[in-house]
mmCIF file of C-alpha atoms in Angstrom:
data_model
loop_
_atom_site.group_PDB
_atom_site.id
_atom_site.type_symbol
_atom_site.label_atom_id
_atom_site.label_comp_id
_atom_site.label_asym_id
_atom_site.label_seq_id
_atom_site.Cartn_x
_atom_site.Cartn_y
_atom_site.Cartn_z
ATOM 1 C CA MET A 1 0.169 28.028 -10.752
ATOM 2 C CA ASN A 2 3.177 26.503 -12.464
ATOM 3 C CA SER A 3 3.139 22.998 -11.034
ATOM 4 C CA LYS A 4 4.368 20.118 -13.087
ATOM 5 C CA ALA A 5 3.440 16.475 -12.800
ATOM 6 C CA VAL A 6 4.468 13.358 -14.690
ATOM 7 C CA PHE A 7 2.132 10.422 -15.193
ATOM 8 C CA TYR A 8 4.001 7.179 -15.902
ATOM 9 C CA HIS A 9 2.145 4.223 -17.339
ATOM 10 C CA ALA A 10 2.784 1.233 -19.570
ATOM 11 C CA GLY A 11 -0.497 1.000 -21.448
ATOM 12 C CA CYS A 12 -1.832 -1.805 -19.255
ATOM 13 C CA SER A 13 -5.433 -2.305 -20.321
ATOM 14 C CA VAL A 14 -6.872 -2.793 -16.839
ATOM 15 C CA CYS A 15 -5.684 0.662 -15.845
ATOM 16 C CA VAL A 16 -6.825 2.668 -18.854
ATOM 17 C CA SER A 17 -10.236 3.518 -17.442
ATOM 18 C CA ALA A 18 -8.832 4.430 -14.030
ATOM 19 C CA GLU A 19 -6.066 6.513 -15.571
ATOM 20 C CA GLN A 20 -8.507 8.414 -17.754
ATOM 21 C CA LYS A 21 -10.663 9.233 -14.761
ATOM 22 C CA LEU A 22 -7.661 10.523 -12.850
ATOM 23 C CA LEU A 23 -6.553 12.665 -15.768
ATOM 24 C CA ASN A 24 -10.086 14.056 -16.031
ATOM 25 C CA ILE A 25 -9.986 15.520 -12.544
ATOM 26 C CA ILE A 26 -6.533 17.081 -12.729
ATOM 27 C CA ASN A 27 -6.443 20.852 -12.819
ATOM 28 C CA PRO A 28 -5.997 21.898 -16.464
ATOM 29 C CA GLU A 29 -3.437 24.485 -15.332
ATOM 30 C CA ILE A 30 -1.072 21.712 -14.269
ATOM 31 C CA ASN A 31 1.707 21.028 -16.741
ATOM 32 C CA LEU A 32 1.138 17.274 -17.033
ATOM 33 C CA GLU A 33 3.553 15.073 -18.937
ATOM 34 C CA ILE A 34 2.425 11.570 -19.881
ATOM 35 C CA VAL A 35 5.198 8.980 -20.251
ATOM 36 C CA HIS A 36 4.433 5.529 -21.689
ATOM 37 C CA LEU A 37 7.370 3.515 -20.359
ATOM 38 C CA GLY A 38 6.570 0.562 -22.595
ATOM 39 C CA GLU A 39 7.237 2.759 -25.623
ATOM 40 C CA ARG A 40 9.955 4.906 -24.076
ATOM 41 C CA LYS A 41 12.155 2.416 -22.256
ATOM 42 C CA GLU A 42 14.996 4.917 -22.188
ATOM 43 C CA GLU A 43 12.952 6.776 -19.549
ATOM 44 C CA ILE A 44 12.787 3.804 -17.156
ATOM 45 C CA ALA A 45 16.126 4.525 -15.469
ATOM 46 C CA GLU A 46 15.063 8.115 -14.769
ATOM 47 C CA ALA A 47 11.716 6.917 -13.368
ATOM 48 C CA GLU A 48 13.486 4.448 -11.081
ATOM 49 C CA LYS A 49 15.833 7.182 -9.880
ATOM 50 C CA ILE A 50 12.836 9.322 -8.897
ATOM 51 C CA GLY A 51 11.414 6.399 -6.914
ATOM 52 C CA VAL A 52 8.824 4.898 -9.265
ATOM 53 C CA LYS A 53 8.367 1.217 -8.342
ATOM 54 C CA SER A 54 5.302 0.338 -10.434
ATOM 55 C CA VAL A 55 2.972 1.867 -12.985
ATOM 56 C CA PRO A 56 0.693 3.699 -13.179
ATOM 57 C CA ALA A 57 2.375 6.340 -11.019
ATOM 58 C CA LEU A 58 1.937 10.064 -10.681
ATOM 59 C CA VAL A 59 5.020 12.093 -9.752
ATOM 60 C CA MET A 60 4.796 15.618 -8.387
ATOM 61 C CA ASP A 61 7.925 17.422 -7.197
ATOM 62 C CA ASN A 62 9.731 14.570 -5.476
ATOM 63 C CA THR A 63 6.654 12.673 -4.357
ATOM 64 C CA VAL A 64 5.687 9.459 -6.122
ATOM 65 C CA LEU A 65 2.084 8.306 -5.854
ATOM 66 C CA HIS A 66 1.761 4.684 -6.915
ATOM 67 C CA ILE A 67 -1.780 4.071 -8.102
ATOM 68 C CA ASN A 68 -3.240 0.609 -7.654
ATOM 69 C CA PHE A 69 -0.708 -1.921 -8.834
ATOM 70 C CA GLY A 70 -0.371 -2.403 -12.548
ATOM 71 C CA ALA A 71 3.012 -3.712 -13.579
ATOM 72 C CA SER A 72 6.388 -3.543 -11.887
ATOM 73 C CA LEU A 73 9.132 -1.771 -13.816
ATOM 74 C CA ASN A 74 10.921 -5.118 -14.108
ATOM 75 C CA GLU A 75 7.925 -6.456 -16.036
ATOM 76 C CA VAL A 76 7.975 -3.419 -18.334
ATOM 77 C CA LYS A 77 11.679 -3.990 -19.019
ATOM 78 C CA LYS A 78 10.957 -7.568 -20.065
ATOM 79 C CA SER A 79 7.966 -6.705 -22.277
ATOM 80 C CA MET B 1 -18.182 20.168 -15.062
ATOM 81 C CA ASN B 2 -20.129 18.528 -12.267
ATOM 82 C CA SER B 3 -17.841 15.647 -11.407
ATOM 83 C CA LYS B 4 -17.649 14.410 -7.870
ATOM 84 C CA ALA B 5 -14.835 12.554 -6.195
ATOM 85 C CA VAL B 6 -14.334 11.196 -2.698
ATOM 86 C CA PHE B 7 -10.920 11.006 -1.058
ATOM 87 C CA TYR B 8 -10.798 8.428 1.734
ATOM 88 C CA HIS B 9 -7.940 8.484 4.214
ATOM 89 C CA ALA B 10 -7.256 7.634 7.828
ATOM 90 C CA GLY B 11 -4.859 10.371 8.804
ATOM 91 C CA CYS B 12 -1.782 8.166 8.408
ATOM 92 C CA SER B 13 1.182 10.482 8.852
ATOM 93 C CA VAL B 14 3.324 8.955 6.124
ATOM 94 C CA CYS B 15 0.676 9.816 3.546
ATOM 95 C CA VAL B 16 -0.111 13.381 4.526
ATOM 96 C CA SER B 17 2.458 14.946 2.250
ATOM 97 C CA ALA B 18 1.488 12.748 -0.702
ATOM 98 C CA GLU B 19 -2.200 13.381 -0.139
ATOM 99 C CA GLN B 20 -1.695 17.124 0.006
ATOM 100 C CA LYS B 21 0.193 17.085 -3.268
ATOM 101 C CA LEU B 22 -2.579 15.107 -4.927
ATOM 102 C CA LEU B 23 -5.232 17.477 -3.629
ATOM 103 C CA ASN B 24 -3.189 20.412 -4.927
ATOM 104 C CA ILE B 25 -3.384 19.231 -8.503
ATOM 105 C CA ILE B 26 -7.080 18.375 -8.581
ATOM 106 C CA ASN B 27 -9.247 20.666 -10.659
ATOM 107 C CA PRO B 28 -10.909 23.147 -8.276
ATOM 108 C CA GLU B 29 -14.179 22.637 -10.153
ATOM 109 C CA ILE B 30 -14.351 19.046 -8.926
ATOM 110 C CA ASN B 31 -16.725 18.516 -6.023
ATOM 111 C CA LEU B 32 -14.260 16.751 -3.744
ATOM 112 C CA GLU B 33 -15.377 15.189 -0.492
ATOM 113 C CA ILE B 34 -12.714 14.230 2.047
ATOM 114 C CA VAL B 35 -13.614 11.362 4.378
ATOM 115 C CA HIS B 36 -11.386 10.530 7.361
ATOM 116 C CA LEU B 37 -12.394 6.939 8.053
ATOM 117 C CA GLY B 38 -10.572 6.896 11.377
ATOM 118 C CA GLU B 39 -12.910 9.596 12.644
ATOM 119 C CA ARG B 40 -16.007 8.504 10.698
ATOM 120 C CA LYS B 41 -16.046 4.742 11.147
ATOM 121 C CA GLU B 42 -19.706 4.646 10.185
ATOM 122 C CA GLU B 43 -18.552 5.368 6.632
ATOM 123 C CA ILE B 44 -16.312 2.276 6.419
ATOM 124 C CA ALA B 45 -19.077 -0.103 5.332
ATOM 125 C CA GLU B 46 -20.048 2.238 2.481
ATOM 126 C CA ALA B 47 -16.399 2.562 1.416
ATOM 127 C CA GLU B 48 -16.013 -1.214 1.378
ATOM 128 C CA LYS B 49 -19.175 -1.563 -0.689
ATOM 129 C CA ILE B 50 -17.740 0.815 -3.299
ATOM 130 C CA GLY B 51 -14.583 -1.311 -3.455
ATOM 131 C CA VAL B 52 -12.132 0.579 -1.241
ATOM 132 C CA LYS B 53 -9.550 -1.907 0.044
ATOM 133 C CA SER B 54 -6.999 0.441 1.603
ATOM 134 C CA VAL B 55 -6.456 4.119 2.285
ATOM 135 C CA PRO B 56 -5.656 6.602 0.928
ATOM 136 C CA ALA B 57 -8.039 6.005 -1.963
ATOM 137 C CA LEU B 58 -9.664 8.294 -4.484
ATOM 138 C CA VAL B 59 -13.099 7.280 -5.757
ATOM 139 C CA MET B 60 -14.593 8.747 -8.934
ATOM 140 C CA ASP B 61 -17.874 7.422 -10.268
ATOM 141 C CA ASN B 62 -17.420 3.711 -9.631
ATOM 142 C CA THR B 63 -13.664 3.640 -10.042
ATOM 143 C CA VAL B 64 -11.459 3.246 -6.986
ATOM 144 C CA LEU B 65 -7.860 4.380 -7.249
ATOM 145 C CA HIS B 66 -5.813 3.004 -4.380
ATOM 146 C CA ILE B 67 -2.840 5.259 -3.791
ATOM 147 C CA ASN B 68 0.339 3.728 -2.417
ATOM 148 C CA PHE B 69 -0.556 1.468 0.457
ATOM 149 C CA GLY B 70 -1.306 3.127 3.743
ATOM 150 C CA ALA B 71 -3.541 1.072 5.983
ATOM 151 C CA SER B 72 -6.042 -1.665 5.214
ATOM 152 C CA LEU B 73 -9.620 -0.998 6.271
ATOM 153 C CA ASN B 74 -9.283 -3.845 8.766
ATOM 154 C CA GLU B 75 -6.506 -1.885 10.474
ATOM 155 C CA VAL B 76 -8.679 1.249 10.569
ATOM 156 C CA LYS B 77 -11.497 -0.759 12.173
ATOM 157 C CA LYS B 78 -9.131 -1.911 14.914
ATOM 158 C CA SER B 79 -7.631 1.540 15.570
#
């Protein structure tokens, strides 16, 4: 298995527990990249291009899974 | 590892691809139960009690992760 996934978040406290649980069940063979958009704002444009509308979001191949609703990317830009 | 997770869905076609991708990255050691609420309406009350508001949703311990927004449980009840 050589799958890659990217988990985008912005450190929102309400989501930390949920995020941790999700990360706990992901196959350890998956190449998982964690991107904190609040700290890496230069990555926001790329995330938007992929189709990320809100965080937390899990991206695999070209599929974006938006998880719950934390903060819109516009809110992250303003923070 | 003896974690258990439940994936609730209602067979909504738009979500099938996203769901499959999510299932592909879950650790195979997780005891994952798949519940199709459209076919098992008797499970809806239990899902609501846990906190499921929409499908697809992934439940781990007492945490509900709502993924994207497919169909509200009220819509599944009417279908």
